[in-house]
Coordinates of C-alpha atoms in Angstrom, one line a residue:
X14 CA 104.6 -81.5 63.7
X15 CA 105.2 -84.4 61.3
X16 CA 103.0 -87.1 62.9
X17 CA 104.7 -89.8 60.8
X18 CA 108.2 -89.1 62.1
X19 CA 109.4 -92.0 64.3
X20 CA 111.5 -91.3 67.4
X21 CA 115.3 -91.7 67.0
X22 CA 116.5 -91.2 70.6
X23 CA 118.3 -94.4 71.8
X24 CA 118.1 -94.2 75.6
X25 CA 120.7 -95.7 77.9
X26 CA 117.8 -96.9 80.1
X27 CA 116.5 -100.2 78.8
X28 CA 113.0 -99.4 79.9
X29 CA 112.8 -96.2 77.9
X30 CA 114.3 -98.0 74.9
X31 CA 111.5 -100.5 75.3
X32 CA 108.9 -97.8 74.9
X33 CA 110.6 -96.3 71.9
X34 CA 110.7 -99.8 70.2
X35 CA 107.1 -100.4 71.1
X36 CA 106.1 -97.1 69.4
X37 CA 108.3 -97.7 66.3
X38 CA 107.0 -101.3 65.7
X39 CA 103.8 -99.8 64.3
X40 CA 103.4 -96.7 62.2
X41 CA 100.0 -96.2 63.7
X42 CA 101.5 -95.9 67.2
X43 CA 104.1 -93.4 65.9
X44 CA 101.2 -91.2 64.7
X45 CA 99.3 -91.7 68.0
X46 CA 102.3 -90.7 70.2
X47 CA 103.2 -87.7 68.0
X48 CA 99.6 -86.6 68.2
X49 CA 99.7 -87.0 72.0
X50 CA 102.8 -84.9 72.3
X51 CA 101.3 -82.2 70.1
X52 CA 98.0 -82.0 72.1
X53 CA 99.9 -82.2 75.4
X54 CA 102.0 -79.2 74.4
X55 CA 99.0 -77.3 73.0
X56 CA 96.9 -77.8 76.2
X57 CA 99.6 -77.6 78.8
X58 CA 102.3 -75.4 77.3
X59 CA 103.8 -73.9 80.5
X60 CA 104.3 -77.3 82.2
X61 CA 105.6 -79.0 79.1
X62 CA 108.0 -76.1 78.4
X63 CA 109.3 -76.3 82.0
X64 CA 110.5 -79.8 81.3
X65 CA 111.8 -79.0 77.8
X66 CA 109.3 -81.3 76.0
X67 CA 108.4 -80.3 72.4
X68 CA 108.8 -83.6 70.5
X69 CA 108.5 -87.3 71.1
X70 CA 112.3 -87.6 71.3
X71 CA 112.5 -84.9 74.0
X72 CA 109.7 -86.7 75.9
X73 CA 111.7 -90.0 75.8
X74 CA 114.7 -88.0 77.1
X75 CA 112.6 -86.7 79.9
X76 CA 111.5 -90.2 80.9
X77 CA 115.1 -91.2 81.0
X78 CA 116.0 -88.3 83.3
X79 CA 113.0 -89.0 85.5
X80 CA 114.1 -92.5 86.4
X81 CA 117.1 -91.1 88.2
X82 CA 115.8 -87.7 89.2
X83 CA 116.8 -86.7 92.8
X84 CA 113.6 -85.2 94.2
X85 CA 113.9 -81.5 95.2
X86 CA 111.8 -78.4 95.3
X87 CA 112.7 -74.7 95.2
X88 CA 111.5 -72.2 97.9
X89 CA 108.1 -71.7 96.4
X90 CA 107.3 -74.3 93.7
X91 CA 106.5 -78.0 93.7
X92 CA 108.7 -79.7 91.2
X93 CA 108.0 -83.0 92.8
X94 CA 104.3 -82.8 91.8
X95 CA 105.0 -81.2 88.4
X96 CA 107.3 -84.1 87.4
X97 CA 104.6 -86.6 88.0
X98 CA 101.9 -84.6 86.3
X99 CA 103.9 -84.0 83.1
X100 CA 104.8 -87.7 82.8
X101 CA 101.2 -88.8 83.0
X102 CA 99.8 -85.8 81.0
X103 CA 101.1 -87.3 77.8
X104 CA 99.6 -90.7 78.5
X105 CA 96.3 -89.0 79.4
X106 CA 95.9 -87.6 75.8
X107 CA 93.0 -89.1 73.8
X108 CA 95.2 -90.5 71.0
X109 CA 97.1 -92.9 73.2
X110 CA 94.3 -93.9 75.7
X111 CA 93.3 -96.8 73.5
X112 CA 96.8 -98.4 73.9
X113 CA 96.2 -98.7 77.7
X114 CA 93.9 -100.9 79.7
X115 CA 90.7 -99.0 80.3
X116 CA 90.3 -97.6 83.8
X117 CA 86.9 -99.0 85.0
X118 CA 85.6 -101.4 87.6
X119 CA 84.9 -103.9 84.7
X120 CA 88.6 -104.2 83.9
X121 CA 89.8 -104.5 87.5
X122 CA 90.8 -108.1 87.2
X123 CA 92.0 -108.1 83.6
X124 CA 95.5 -108.6 82.4
X125 CA 97.1 -105.3 81.5
X126 CA 97.9 -104.1 78.0
X127 CA 101.6 -103.8 77.1
X128 CA 101.6 -100.0 77.6
X129 CA 99.8 -100.2 81.0
X130 CA 102.3 -102.8 82.2
X131 CA 105.1 -100.6 81.0
X132 CA 103.8 -97.8 83.2
X133 CA 103.8 -100.2 86.2
X134 CA 107.4 -101.2 85.4
X135 CA 108.4 -97.5 85.1
X136 CA 107.0 -96.7 88.5
X137 CA 108.8 -99.7 90.0
X138 CA 112.1 -98.8 88.6
X139 CA 111.8 -95.1 89.7
X140 CA 110.8 -96.3 93.1
X141 CA 113.9 -98.5 93.3
X142 CA 116.1 -95.5 92.7
X143 CA 114.2 -93.5 95.3
X144 CA 115.2 -96.1 97.9
X145 CA 118.9 -95.5 97.3
X146 CA 121.2 -93.1 99.3
X147 CA 121.7 -91.0 96.2
X148 CA 118.0 -90.1 96.1
X149 CA 118.2 -88.3 99.5
X150 CA 120.8 -85.8 98.3
X151 CA 118.4 -82.8 98.2
X152 CA 115.9 -83.7 100.9
X153 CA 116.9 -80.5 102.7
X154 CA 115.1 -78.4 100.0
X155 CA 111.8 -79.7 101.4
X156 CA 112.6 -78.2 104.8
X157 CA 112.9 -74.8 103.0
X158 CA 109.6 -75.0 101.1
X159 CA 106.4 -73.7 102.8
X160 CA 104.3 -76.3 101.0
X161 CA 106.1 -79.0 102.8
X162 CA 107.6 -77.6 106.0
X163 CA 104.7 -76.3 108.0
X164 CA 105.0 -79.2 110.5
X165 CA 108.8 -79.8 110.1
X166 CA 109.5 -79.0 113.7
X167 CA 107.4 -82.1 114.7
X168 CA 109.0 -84.6 112.3
X169 CA 111.2 -87.3 113.7
X170 CA 114.6 -87.1 112.2
X171 CA 116.7 -90.3 112.5
X172 CA 120.1 -89.9 114.2
X173 CA 121.8 -91.5 111.2
X174 CA 120.1 -89.1 108.7
X175 CA 117.7 -89.9 105.9
X176 CA 118.9 -93.0 104.1
X177 CA 116.9 -92.4 100.9
X178 CA 114.1 -90.2 99.6
X179 CA 111.5 -92.9 100.4
X180 CA 112.9 -93.0 104.0
X181 CA 112.1 -89.3 104.3
X182 CA 108.8 -89.5 102.5
X183 CA 107.4 -92.1 104.9
X184 CA 108.7 -90.0 107.9
X185 CA 107.0 -90.2 111.3
X186 CA 106.1 -87.7 114.0
X187 CA 108.4 -87.2 117.0
X188 CA 105.3 -87.7 119.2
X189 CA 102.1 -88.4 117.2
X190 CA 100.0 -88.2 120.3
X191 CA 100.9 -84.5 120.6
X192 CA 101.0 -83.7 116.8
X193 CA 97.9 -85.8 115.9
X194 CA 96.0 -86.9 119.0
X195 CA 93.4 -89.6 118.6
X196 CA 89.7 -88.7 118.9
X197 CA 87.5 -91.1 120.7
X198 CA 90.2 -93.5 121.7
X199 CA 88.0 -95.1 124.3
X200 CA 84.7 -94.6 122.5
X201 CA 84.0 -97.4 119.9
X202 CA 81.2 -95.3 118.4
X203 CA 83.8 -92.9 116.9
X204 CA 85.5 -93.5 113.5
X205 CA 88.7 -91.5 112.8
X206 CA 90.4 -90.4 109.6
X207 CA 93.0 -93.1 108.6
X208 CA 95.1 -90.6 106.6
X209 CA 96.0 -86.9 106.5
X210 CA 93.9 -86.1 103.5
X211 CA 91.2 -84.2 101.7
X212 CA 87.8 -85.8 102.2
X213 CA 86.1 -86.5 98.8
X214 CA 82.8 -87.9 99.9
X215 CA 80.9 -91.0 100.8
X216 CA 78.5 -93.3 98.9
X217 CA 76.1 -95.9 100.3
X218 CA 76.5 -99.5 99.3
X219 CA 73.3 -101.0 97.9
X220 CA 73.1 -104.7 97.2
X221 CA 76.8 -105.0 97.2
X222 CA 77.4 -102.1 94.8
X223 CA 78.2 -98.5 94.8
X224 CA 75.9 -96.7 92.4
X225 CA 77.0 -93.4 91.0
X226 CA 74.2 -91.1 89.8
X227 CA 74.5 -88.1 87.6
X228 CA 71.4 -86.0 86.9
X229 CA 69.3 -88.8 88.5
X230 CA 70.6 -91.5 86.1
X231 CA 72.7 -94.5 87.3
X232 CA 75.8 -94.7 85.2
X233 CA 78.0 -97.1 87.1
X234 CA 77.4 -100.0 89.4
X235 CA 80.7 -100.8 91.1
X236 CA 80.9 -104.2 92.9
X237 CA 82.5 -103.9 96.3
X238 CA 83.6 -107.5 96.1
X239 CA 85.8 -106.6 93.1
X240 CA 87.4 -103.7 95.0
X241 CA 88.2 -105.9 98.0
X242 CA 88.9 -109.0 95.7
X243 CA 86.8 -111.1 98.1
X244 CA 84.1 -113.7 97.6
X245 CA 82.3 -112.7 100.8
X246 CA 78.7 -111.4 100.5
X247 CA 78.7 -109.4 103.7
X248 CA 79.5 -106.0 102.2
X249 CA 76.0 -105.4 100.9
X250 CA 74.5 -102.4 102.7
X251 CA 77.3 -100.4 104.2
X252 CA 79.3 -97.3 103.1
X253 CA 82.2 -96.4 100.9
X254 CA 84.3 -93.3 101.5
X255 CA 87.2 -91.8 99.6
X256 CA 89.8 -89.2 100.4
X257 CA 93.1 -88.2 98.7
X258 CA 96.5 -87.2 99.9
X259 CA 98.8 -84.6 98.3
X260 CA 102.6 -85.1 98.0
X261 CA 102.9 -82.5 100.9
X262 CA 100.9 -84.7 103.3
X263 CA 102.0 -87.1 106.0
X264 CA 101.9 -90.5 104.2
X265 CA 101.3 -93.0 107.0
X266 CA 97.9 -94.6 107.6
X267 CA 96.3 -95.3 111.0
X268 CA 93.5 -97.6 112.1
X269 CA 90.1 -95.7 112.1
X270 CA 88.7 -98.3 114.6
X271 CA 89.9 -100.8 117.1
X272 CA 89.7 -104.6 116.5
X273 CA 91.4 -107.7 115.0
X274 CA 93.1 -107.6 111.7
X275 CA 91.4 -110.5 109.7
X276 CA 93.0 -109.7 106.4
X277 CA 96.2 -107.8 105.3
X278 CA 97.6 -107.9 101.8
X279 CA 98.7 -105.9 98.8
X280 CA 96.7 -106.1 95.6
X281 CA 99.0 -105.5 92.6
X282 CA 97.4 -103.7 89.6
X283 CA 97.8 -100.6 87.5
X284 CA 99.5 -97.3 88.2
X285 CA 97.5 -94.3 87.1
X286 CA 97.0 -90.6 87.6
X287 CA 94.2 -88.5 86.1
X288 CA 95.7 -85.2 84.9
X289 CA 93.4 -82.3 84.0
X290 CA 93.9 -78.8 82.6
X291 CA 92.8 -75.8 84.7
X292 CA 90.9 -73.7 82.2
X293 CA 91.4 -70.6 84.3
X294 CA 95.2 -70.8 84.7
X295 CA 96.2 -73.1 81.8
X296 CA 98.2 -75.3 84.2
X297 CA 97.8 -79.0 84.6
X298 CA 96.8 -80.6 87.9
X299 CA 96.0 -84.0 89.5
X300 CA 92.3 -84.7 89.1
X301 CA 91.3 -86.9 92.0
X302 CA 87.5 -86.7 91.7
X303 CA 85.4 -89.9 91.5
X304 CA 84.4 -88.8 88.0
X305 CA 85.9 -86.2 85.7
X306 CA 84.6 -82.7 85.1
X307 CA 82.6 -82.1 81.9
X308 CA 85.4 -80.0 80.4
X309 CA 87.8 -82.9 80.9
X310 CA 85.4 -85.3 79.4
X311 CA 85.1 -83.1 76.3
X312 CA 88.9 -82.8 76.0
X313 CA 89.4 -86.6 76.3
X314 CA 86.4 -87.4 74.1
X315 CA 87.4 -85.0 71.3
X316 CA 88.3 -88.3 69.5
X317 CA 86.8 -91.7 69.5
X318 CA 89.1 -93.7 71.7
X319 CA 89.7 -97.0 70.0
X320 CA 91.3 -99.7 72.0
X321 CA 94.2 -101.6 70.5
X322 CA 92.3 -104.8 70.4
X323 CA 89.7 -103.3 68.1
X324 CA 92.2 -102.7 65.3
X325 CA 93.2 -105.2 62.7
X326 CA 96.0 -107.5 63.8
X327 CA 96.2 -105.8 67.1
X328 CA 97.8 -102.7 65.6
X329 CA 95.5 -100.2 67.2
X330 CA 92.9 -99.5 64.5
X331 CA 92.5 -96.3 62.6
X332 CA 94.5 -93.1 63.5
X333 CA 92.6 -90.3 65.2
X334 CA 93.1 -86.6 65.5
X335 CA 92.6 -84.8 68.8
X336 CA 90.8 -81.9 67.0
X337 CA 88.1 -84.2 65.6
X338 CA 84.6 -84.0 67.2
X339 CA 81.9 -86.5 68.0
X340 CA 78.7 -84.8 68.7
X341 CA 76.9 -88.1 69.5
X342 CA 79.1 -88.7 72.6
X343 CA 77.3 -88.2 75.9
X344 CA 79.5 -85.6 77.6
X345 CA 77.7 -85.9 81.0
X346 CA 78.6 -89.5 81.5
X347 CA 81.5 -90.3 83.9
X348 CA 85.0 -90.7 82.4
X349 CA 87.5 -93.0 84.1
X350 CA 85.2 -93.3 87.1
X351 CA 86.1 -96.1 89.6
X352 CA 89.9 -95.9 89.2
X353 CA 90.3 -97.1 92.8
X354 CA 89.2 -100.6 91.5
X355 CA 92.1 -100.7 89.1
X356 CA 95.0 -99.3 91.2
X357 CA 97.7 -101.2 93.1
X358 CA 96.4 -101.0 96.7
X359 CA 96.7 -102.3 100.2
X360 CA 93.8 -104.1 101.9
X361 CA 93.5 -104.2 105.7
X362 CA 90.2 -105.5 107.1
X363 CA 89.5 -104.9 110.8
X364 CA 86.8 -106.9 112.7
X365 CA 85.3 -104.6 115.3
X366 CA 83.7 -105.9 118.5
X367 CA 80.3 -104.4 117.9
X368 CA 80.0 -102.9 114.4
X369 CA 81.1 -105.4 111.9
X370 CA 84.0 -105.2 109.5
X371 CA 85.9 -102.1 108.3
X372 CA 88.2 -102.3 105.3
X373 CA 90.9 -99.7 104.8
X374 CA 92.5 -99.5 101.4
X375 CA 95.6 -97.3 100.9
X376 CA 95.6 -96.8 97.1
X377 CA 98.7 -96.0 95.2
X378 CA 98.4 -93.2 92.7
X379 CA 101.0 -92.8 89.8
X380 CA 104.5 -93.5 91.2
X381 CA 103.1 -94.1 94.7
X382 CA 102.5 -97.8 94.0
X383 CA 104.6 -99.1 96.9
X384 CA 102.1 -99.7 99.7
X385 CA 103.9 -101.1 102.8
X386 CA 101.7 -102.8 105.5
X387 CA 102.9 -102.6 109.1
X388 CA 100.3 -105.1 110.4
X389 CA 99.5 -108.7 109.6
X390 CA 96.5 -111.0 109.9
X391 CA 95.8 -111.9 113.5
X392 CA 97.1 -108.6 115.0
X393 CA 95.0 -106.6 117.4
X394 CA 95.1 -102.9 116.5
X395 CA 94.0 -99.9 118.6
X396 CA 92.3 -96.9 117.0
X397 CA 95.0 -94.6 115.8
X398 CA 97.7 -97.2 115.5
X399 CA 99.9 -97.1 112.4
X400 CA 98.9 -99.8 109.9
X401 CA 100.6 -98.9 106.6
X402 CA 102.5 -96.2 104.6
X403 CA 103.2 -95.0 101.1
X404 CA 106.4 -94.1 99.3
X405 CA 106.7 -91.1 96.9
X406 CA 104.0 -88.8 95.6
X407 CA 100.2 -88.4 96.2
X408 CA 97.8 -91.2 96.9
X409 CA 94.3 -92.1 97.9
X410 CA 92.7 -93.8 100.9
X411 CA 89.4 -95.6 100.9
X412 CA 87.3 -97.0 103.7
X413 CA 84.6 -99.6 103.2
X414 CA 82.1 -100.3 106.1
X415 CA 80.1 -103.4 106.4
X416 CA 77.5 -101.3 108.3
X417 CA 76.0 -97.9 107.6
X418 CA 77.7 -94.9 109.3
X419 CA 77.0 -91.2 109.9
X420 CA 79.6 -88.8 108.5
X421 CA 80.4 -85.4 110.1
X422 CA 82.8 -84.0 107.5
X423 CA 82.0 -82.4 104.1
X424 CA 83.5 -83.0 100.7
X425 CA 86.7 -81.0 100.0
X426 CA 87.4 -80.6 103.7
X427 CA 91.0 -81.2 104.7
X428 CA 91.1 -83.5 107.7
X429 CA 94.0 -84.4 109.9
X430 CA 94.8 -88.1 110.5
X431 CA 93.2 -89.6 113.6
X432 CA 90.5 -86.9 113.8
X433 CA 86.9 -88.0 114.1
X434 CA 85.1 -88.2 110.7
X435 CA 82.0 -90.4 111.5
X436 CA 80.1 -92.5 114.0
X437 CA 78.3 -95.7 113.4
X438 CA 74.8 -95.1 112.2
X439 CA 71.9 -94.5 114.6
X440 CA 74.3 -93.7 117.4
X441 CA 74.7 -90.2 118.9
X442 CA 77.5 -87.9 117.7
X443 CA 79.9 -87.6 120.6
X444 CA 80.9 -84.2 121.9
X445 CA 84.4 -83.0 122.7
X446 CA 84.2 -84.3 126.3
X447 CA 83.1 -87.8 125.2
X448 CA 85.9 -87.9 122.6
X449 CA 88.4 -87.8 125.5

């Protein structure tokens, strides 16, 4: 591939044309993006080939198509997820990372770089299309796909039909009390899962921070106040827990505890998706871990990522090659840890009667940056009540507890919404009889 060749495709979509012009304004960016396409094709050939991407021009054409793509799946695959993965796979290549705002707690309140803001704009424009009647044209394919249809008989289908893809994506149950009954409804000790999701783990809060340790060494100290964007000093010794949703999951969130809503708002920030290569299959997948696997760190740190502000006259500094090596780089350190601090997210804080405050943060991932709250400040919510929902794609859900809690689930365990996951610390775990 000729890394100096500028893209020539003039998209009919103004947003895609903006990206092309951004690339072409600086020869260094042309080289960086061509390098990114080459490494993306080399490391994810099957997925890139499936979307017809072999050059920078063909990637721009793909972006144009994606803005008006009517979501559909065949009877076995998951095109919905693949489309999102391929889009972000290119931006996750080492040569273009430096053009984006770093993903770390330290940058959570910073203005975004041009390219990071472009990604936000792209997600918004695609989301607008997915709220149109045209976008619902192939919803029936999801009813035929076993990845999506296992609970289809229990979905509520509006009499007027699905008005858009987002309308279907935020679907509800016919009777959630039958499909997903609430554990411990009358037992305030019990904490339930706010979202149908895979549990990723929990971390204690110490002196207002979450400390991530790898091989016994502290690498990150993430301030909870920055995550919640609050000035309160009451979140000092509690717990942080993280789980993630797949595109196939139910995408509404429900209160894990009962109490009064004392805060409800949406925090606008980045859109992001960590994409990794499965070394066994060669396919790409969504990497939702708190820190990235060593193999992914090596892939992304095969070059020295130089942020655009480091270069002369804001032009991105020296060109880099994805095949270069840096043996001095610590490959055991976290890479892109703490992305929850930088994502667009909802924030709902519930004041419980006995156990302090509980914050629930539905966190948008990639194109799922539309977090819709269904409660407001001053509302009383019962455990299990709907409090928010996502539109389009996979996403994350975080809970932050003002007090310490005891967890009864294990990392990587798939948990249904409204099922018990924890009890407040130093209190007995309830049995099945007590749950009811």
